[in-house]
Amino acid sequence: MMDIKSSMAQIKVHDKMFGPFLSDQDIQQQVRKIAEAINSDYAGLRPMFIAILNGSFMFASDLFKYLTIDAEICFIKLASYKGTTSSGQVITAIGLDVDIIGKDIIILEDIVDTGKTLNEFLPKLLHHQPASMKIAALLHKPEAVKFPIRIDYLGFSIPNKFVVGYGLDYDGLGRNLKEIYQLV
Ligand code: IMP
Ligand code: MG
């Protein structure tokens, strides 16, 4: 159950309490900054954004509205399954139906936590020979990193605490919040 009393008071998602962390305004300001940096870095180019579902849908949507350059976007889902390699898990992209050869790719992620997901996925994308590949993430938890990832455009560095809202969920709920809340 999600119980929202006011737009920035403590909220309950399932069994846990979350406190206000980043306001709608904080988030929009950073998303706009990232878009402005991309507008300038990619002037005259036509980047292809690859947004990783589910969590990045709001970030991708808002960022895209602030872009003034020509840009394309596609949405993919990453699924991990038990592979036959020694490392066990294998990550595949569902929905990557566009040709990325020779394109300037910008990956959109809601949050980079341990870095495991991108660490496994990026080499696979590079295999398709894009002209360039950069990463834009709204949130990053530096203390949680196990697989270092270079984030080219970052919204916020945050403490190693679980967060919900603005696309991020706790067990399926909380994605619809305009703000980001932190576990208390
Ligand atoms: P990583 O592979 O450990 O970097 O995990 C990245 C994914 O875990 C993100 O794309 C999120 O879907 C999820 N995740 C990590 N931290 C949080 C959090 O605090 N709240 C909600 N989802 C999270
Ligand atoms: Mg995600």
mmCIF file of C-alpha atoms and ligand atoms in Angstrom:
data_model
loop_
_atom_site.group_PDB
_atom_site.id
_atom_site.type_symbol
_atom_site.label_atom_id
_atom_site.label_comp_id
_atom_site.label_asym_id
_atom_site.label_seq_id
_atom_site.Cartn_x
_atom_site.Cartn_y
_atom_site.Cartn_z
ATOM 1 C CA MET A 1 0.000 0.000 0.000
ATOM 2 C CA MET A 2 1.240 3.437 -0.835
ATOM 3 C CA ASP A 3 0.050 6.082 1.520
ATOM 4 C CA ILE A 4 0.841 9.643 0.434
ATOM 5 C CA LYS A 5 -0.243 12.272 2.962
ATOM 6 C CA SER A 6 1.377 15.353 1.461
ATOM 7 C CA SER A 7 3.730 15.769 -1.455
ATOM 8 C CA MET A 8 6.899 15.746 0.677
ATOM 9 C CA ALA A 9 6.010 14.089 4.021
ATOM 10 C CA GLN A 10 7.117 10.605 5.054
ATOM 11 C CA ILE A 11 5.436 7.925 3.004
ATOM 12 C CA LYS A 12 4.829 4.227 3.404
ATOM 13 C CA VAL A 13 5.486 1.878 0.507
ATOM 14 C CA HIS A 14 4.486 -1.705 1.287
ATOM 15 C CA ASP A 15 5.830 -2.258 4.819
ATOM 16 C CA LYS A 16 8.566 0.407 4.842
ATOM 17 C CA MET A 17 8.754 4.113 5.646
ATOM 18 C CA PHE A 18 10.539 6.522 3.326
ATOM 19 C CA GLY A 19 11.484 10.144 3.991
ATOM 20 C CA PRO A 20 11.788 13.070 1.549
ATOM 21 C CA PHE A 21 15.164 13.167 -0.200
ATOM 22 C CA LEU A 22 15.066 14.943 -3.581
ATOM 23 C CA SER A 23 12.249 17.301 -4.534
ATOM 24 C CA ASP A 24 10.580 17.506 -7.913
ATOM 25 C CA GLN A 25 12.391 20.805 -8.428
ATOM 26 C CA ASP A 26 15.835 19.356 -7.505
ATOM 27 C CA ILE A 27 15.296 16.530 -9.955
ATOM 28 C CA GLN A 28 14.050 18.707 -12.823
ATOM 29 C CA GLN A 29 16.965 21.087 -12.351
ATOM 30 C CA GLN A 30 19.531 18.282 -12.669
ATOM 31 C CA VAL A 31 17.728 16.604 -15.568
ATOM 32 C CA ARG A 32 17.691 19.925 -17.384
ATOM 33 C CA LYS A 33 21.430 20.391 -16.713
ATOM 34 C CA ILE A 34 22.200 16.982 -18.160
ATOM 35 C CA ALA A 35 20.085 17.763 -21.234
ATOM 36 C CA GLU A 36 21.864 21.099 -21.708
ATOM 37 C CA ALA A 37 25.279 19.404 -21.510
ATOM 38 C CA ILE A 38 24.148 16.854 -24.091
ATOM 39 C CA ASN A 39 22.702 19.597 -26.328
ATOM 40 C CA SER A 40 26.098 21.220 -26.365
ATOM 41 C CA ASP A 41 28.292 18.074 -26.557
ATOM 42 C CA TYR A 42 26.213 16.545 -29.367
ATOM 43 C CA ALA A 43 25.502 19.702 -31.388
ATOM 44 C CA GLY A 44 25.355 18.725 -35.066
ATOM 45 C CA LEU A 45 25.175 15.013 -34.234
ATOM 46 C CA ARG A 46 22.128 12.803 -33.849
ATOM 47 C CA PRO A 47 22.600 10.588 -30.793
ATOM 48 C CA MET A 48 20.589 7.451 -30.170
ATOM 49 C CA PHE A 49 19.420 7.154 -26.579
ATOM 50 C CA ILE A 50 18.958 3.701 -25.141
ATOM 51 C CA ALA A 51 16.833 3.877 -21.995
ATOM 52 C CA ILE A 52 16.922 0.905 -19.691
ATOM 53 C CA LEU A 53 13.479 -0.067 -18.422
ATOM 54 C CA ASN A 54 11.677 -0.096 -16.117
ATOM 55 C CA GLY A 55 13.249 2.457 -13.809
ATOM 56 C CA SER A 56 14.462 5.007 -16.354
ATOM 57 C CA PHE A 57 11.146 5.805 -18.019
ATOM 58 C CA MET A 58 10.549 9.118 -16.187
ATOM 59 C CA PHE A 59 14.153 10.263 -16.444
ATOM 60 C CA ALA A 60 14.147 9.458 -20.169
ATOM 61 C CA SER A 61 10.844 11.220 -20.735
ATOM 62 C CA ASP A 62 11.820 14.443 -18.930
ATOM 63 C CA LEU A 63 15.353 14.511 -20.358
ATOM 64 C CA PHE A 64 14.026 14.082 -23.878
ATOM 65 C CA LYS A 65 11.742 17.102 -23.491
ATOM 66 C CA TYR A 66 14.737 19.320 -22.661
ATOM 67 C CA LEU A 67 16.699 18.248 -25.765
ATOM 68 C CA THR A 68 16.954 20.725 -28.612
ATOM 69 C CA ILE A 69 19.189 18.598 -30.864
ATOM 70 C CA ASP A 70 17.942 15.853 -33.181
ATOM 71 C CA ALA A 71 17.900 12.626 -31.221
ATOM 72 C CA GLU A 72 16.442 9.133 -31.376
ATOM 73 C CA ILE A 73 15.409 6.954 -28.472
ATOM 74 C CA CYS A 74 14.668 3.303 -27.885
ATOM 75 C CA PHE A 75 13.716 1.447 -24.730
ATOM 76 C CA ILE A 76 15.154 -1.876 -23.723
ATOM 77 C CA LYS A 77 14.768 -4.284 -20.867
ATOM 78 C CA LEU A 78 17.648 -6.233 -19.455
ATOM 79 C CA ALA A 79 16.979 -9.775 -18.425
ATOM 80 C CA SER A 80 19.454 -11.973 -16.618
ATOM 81 C CA TYR A 81 19.349 -15.711 -16.796
ATOM 82 C CA LYS A 82 21.635 -18.503 -15.621
ATOM 83 C CA GLY A 83 24.186 -18.943 -18.346
ATOM 84 C CA THR A 84 26.649 -21.694 -18.989
ATOM 85 C CA THR A 85 29.681 -19.489 -18.413
ATOM 86 C CA SER A 86 31.664 -19.669 -15.186
ATOM 87 C CA SER A 87 30.317 -16.295 -14.053
ATOM 88 C CA GLY A 88 26.803 -17.761 -13.955
ATOM 89 C CA GLN A 89 24.467 -14.884 -14.829
ATOM 90 C CA VAL A 90 24.168 -13.722 -18.417
ATOM 91 C CA ILE A 91 22.460 -10.449 -19.304
ATOM 92 C CA THR A 92 20.525 -10.027 -22.543
ATOM 93 C CA ALA A 93 18.770 -6.994 -23.953
ATOM 94 C CA ILE A 94 15.132 -7.362 -24.931
ATOM 95 C CA GLY A 95 13.883 -4.875 -27.489
ATOM 96 C CA LEU A 96 17.188 -3.746 -28.946
ATOM 97 C CA ASP A 97 15.770 -3.886 -32.451
ATOM 98 C CA VAL A 98 17.646 -0.885 -33.822
ATOM 99 C CA ASP A 99 20.923 -0.939 -35.659
ATOM 100 C CA ILE A 100 23.527 0.844 -33.531
ATOM 101 C CA ILE A 101 26.523 0.407 -35.830
ATOM 102 C CA GLY A 102 28.194 3.774 -36.301
ATOM 103 C CA LYS A 103 25.769 5.591 -33.997
ATOM 104 C CA ASP A 104 26.517 7.851 -31.053
ATOM 105 C CA ILE A 105 24.874 6.012 -28.173
ATOM 106 C CA ILE A 106 23.834 7.488 -24.835
ATOM 107 C CA ILE A 107 22.615 4.951 -22.277
ATOM 108 C CA LEU A 108 19.981 6.215 -19.841
ATOM 109 C CA GLU A 109 19.859 4.578 -16.410
ATOM 110 C CA ASP A 110 17.814 5.531 -13.367
ATOM 111 C CA ILE A 111 20.500 4.505 -10.908
ATOM 112 C CA VAL A 112 23.917 2.893 -10.934
ATOM 113 C CA ASP A 113 24.239 0.918 -7.711
ATOM 114 C CA THR A 114 26.874 -1.849 -7.733
ATOM 115 C CA GLY A 115 27.513 -1.243 -11.435
ATOM 116 C CA LYS A 116 26.984 -4.936 -12.181
ATOM 117 C CA THR A 117 24.217 -4.434 -14.747
ATOM 118 C CA LEU A 118 26.096 -1.937 -16.885
ATOM 119 C CA ASN A 119 29.394 -3.716 -16.383
ATOM 120 C CA GLU A 120 27.921 -6.765 -18.100
ATOM 121 C CA PHE A 121 25.798 -4.958 -20.650
ATOM 122 C CA LEU A 122 28.252 -2.338 -21.990
ATOM 123 C CA PRO A 123 30.728 -4.791 -23.550
ATOM 124 C CA LYS A 124 27.809 -6.454 -25.349
ATOM 125 C CA LEU A 125 26.706 -3.131 -26.815
ATOM 126 C CA LEU A 126 30.265 -2.258 -27.832
ATOM 127 C CA HIS A 127 30.247 -5.484 -29.817
ATOM 128 C CA HIS A 128 27.680 -3.869 -32.131
ATOM 129 C CA GLN A 129 30.282 -1.194 -32.981
ATOM 130 C CA PRO A 130 28.627 2.119 -32.120
ATOM 131 C CA ALA A 131 30.647 5.218 -33.077
ATOM 132 C CA SER A 132 30.669 6.242 -29.409
ATOM 133 C CA MET A 133 28.982 5.308 -26.170
ATOM 134 C CA LYS A 134 28.289 7.435 -23.104
ATOM 135 C CA ILE A 135 26.251 6.925 -19.964
ATOM 136 C CA ALA A 136 23.748 9.259 -18.361
ATOM 137 C CA ALA A 137 22.454 8.216 -14.944
ATOM 138 C CA LEU A 138 20.149 10.166 -12.685
ATOM 139 C CA LEU A 139 21.546 8.636 -9.492
ATOM 140 C CA HIS A 140 24.763 6.965 -8.423
ATOM 141 C CA LYS A 141 25.679 5.310 -5.116
ATOM 142 C CA PRO A 142 29.490 5.544 -5.016
ATOM 143 C CA GLU A 143 29.687 3.537 -1.761
ATOM 144 C CA ALA A 144 27.876 0.589 -3.349
ATOM 145 C CA VAL A 145 30.160 0.262 -6.376
ATOM 146 C CA LYS A 146 31.590 -3.187 -7.009
ATOM 147 C CA PHE A 147 32.085 -2.795 -10.746
ATOM 148 C CA PRO A 148 33.401 0.697 -11.544
ATOM 149 C CA ILE A 149 31.526 2.368 -14.406
ATOM 150 C CA ARG A 150 32.384 5.733 -15.912
ATOM 151 C CA ILE A 151 29.252 7.872 -15.761
ATOM 152 C CA ASP A 152 29.494 10.713 -18.260
ATOM 153 C CA TYR A 153 26.380 12.617 -17.183
ATOM 154 C CA LEU A 154 25.234 12.292 -13.580
ATOM 155 C CA GLY A 155 22.309 13.866 -11.752
ATOM 156 C CA PHE A 156 23.140 13.092 -8.128
ATOM 157 C CA SER A 157 25.690 11.128 -6.104
ATOM 158 C CA ILE A 158 23.722 9.690 -3.191
ATOM 159 C CA PRO A 159 24.448 7.723 0.011
ATOM 160 C CA ASN A 160 24.128 3.951 -0.029
ATOM 161 C CA LYS A 161 20.481 3.890 1.048
ATOM 162 C CA PHE A 162 17.510 2.463 -0.803
ATOM 163 C CA VAL A 163 15.412 5.065 -2.651
ATOM 164 C CA VAL A 164 12.012 5.114 -4.380
ATOM 165 C CA GLY A 165 10.148 7.492 -6.648
ATOM 166 C CA TYR A 166 10.598 9.118 -10.057
ATOM 167 C CA GLY A 167 10.549 5.741 -11.785
ATOM 168 C CA LEU A 168 12.344 3.785 -9.059
ATOM 169 C CA ASP A 169 10.358 1.158 -7.222
ATOM 170 C CA TYR A 170 10.299 -0.820 -4.032
ATOM 171 C CA ASP A 171 8.838 -4.182 -4.973
ATOM 172 C CA GLY A 172 6.794 -2.710 -7.799
ATOM 173 C CA LEU A 173 5.433 0.381 -6.052
ATOM 174 C CA GLY A 174 6.542 4.000 -5.740
ATOM 175 C CA ARG A 175 7.429 4.629 -9.385
ATOM 176 C CA ASN A 176 4.701 7.257 -9.813
ATOM 177 C CA LEU A 177 6.079 9.653 -7.173
ATOM 178 C CA LYS A 178 7.386 12.933 -8.612
ATOM 179 C CA GLU A 179 9.988 13.145 -5.839
ATOM 180 C CA ILE A 180 12.632 10.719 -4.605
ATOM 181 C CA TYR A 181 12.334 9.281 -1.097
ATOM 182 C CA GLN A 182 14.946 7.496 0.990
ATOM 183 C CA LEU A 183 14.429 4.560 3.329
ATOM 184 C CA VAL A 184 14.365 5.792 6.933
HETATM 185 P P1 IMP B 1 23.373 -2.390 -10.292
HETATM 186 O O1 IMP B 1 23.514 -3.466 -11.338
HETATM 187 O O2 IMP B 1 23.729 -2.904 -8.917
HETATM 188 O O3 IMP B 1 24.116 -1.126 -10.626
HETATM 189 O O4 IMP B 1 21.830 -2.116 -10.137
HETATM 190 C C1 IMP B 1 21.160 -1.272 -10.940
HETATM 191 C C2 IMP B 1 19.665 -1.482 -10.845
HETATM 192 O O5 IMP B 1 19.213 -1.880 -9.540
HETATM 193 C C3 IMP B 1 18.991 -0.163 -11.105
HETATM 194 O O6 IMP B 1 18.797 0.039 -12.488
HETATM 195 C C4 IMP B 1 17.708 -0.265 -10.322
HETATM 196 O O7 IMP B 1 16.720 -0.858 -11.132
HETATM 197 C C5 IMP B 1 18.038 -1.169 -9.154
HETATM 198 N N1 IMP B 1 18.321 -0.358 -7.934
HETATM 199 C C6 IMP B 1 19.517 -0.134 -7.358
HETATM 200 N N2 IMP B 1 19.413 0.640 -6.260
HETATM 201 C C7 IMP B 1 18.101 0.947 -6.146
HETATM 202 C C8 IMP B 1 17.337 1.755 -5.191
HETATM 203 O O8 IMP B 1 17.853 2.358 -4.226
HETATM 204 N N3 IMP B 1 15.995 1.827 -5.411
HETATM 205 C C9 IMP B 1 15.370 1.196 -6.451
HETATM 206 N N4 IMP B 1 16.043 0.441 -7.361
HETATM 207 C C10 IMP B 1 17.387 0.315 -7.206
HETATM 208 MG MG MG B 2 17.139 0.029 -13.668
#
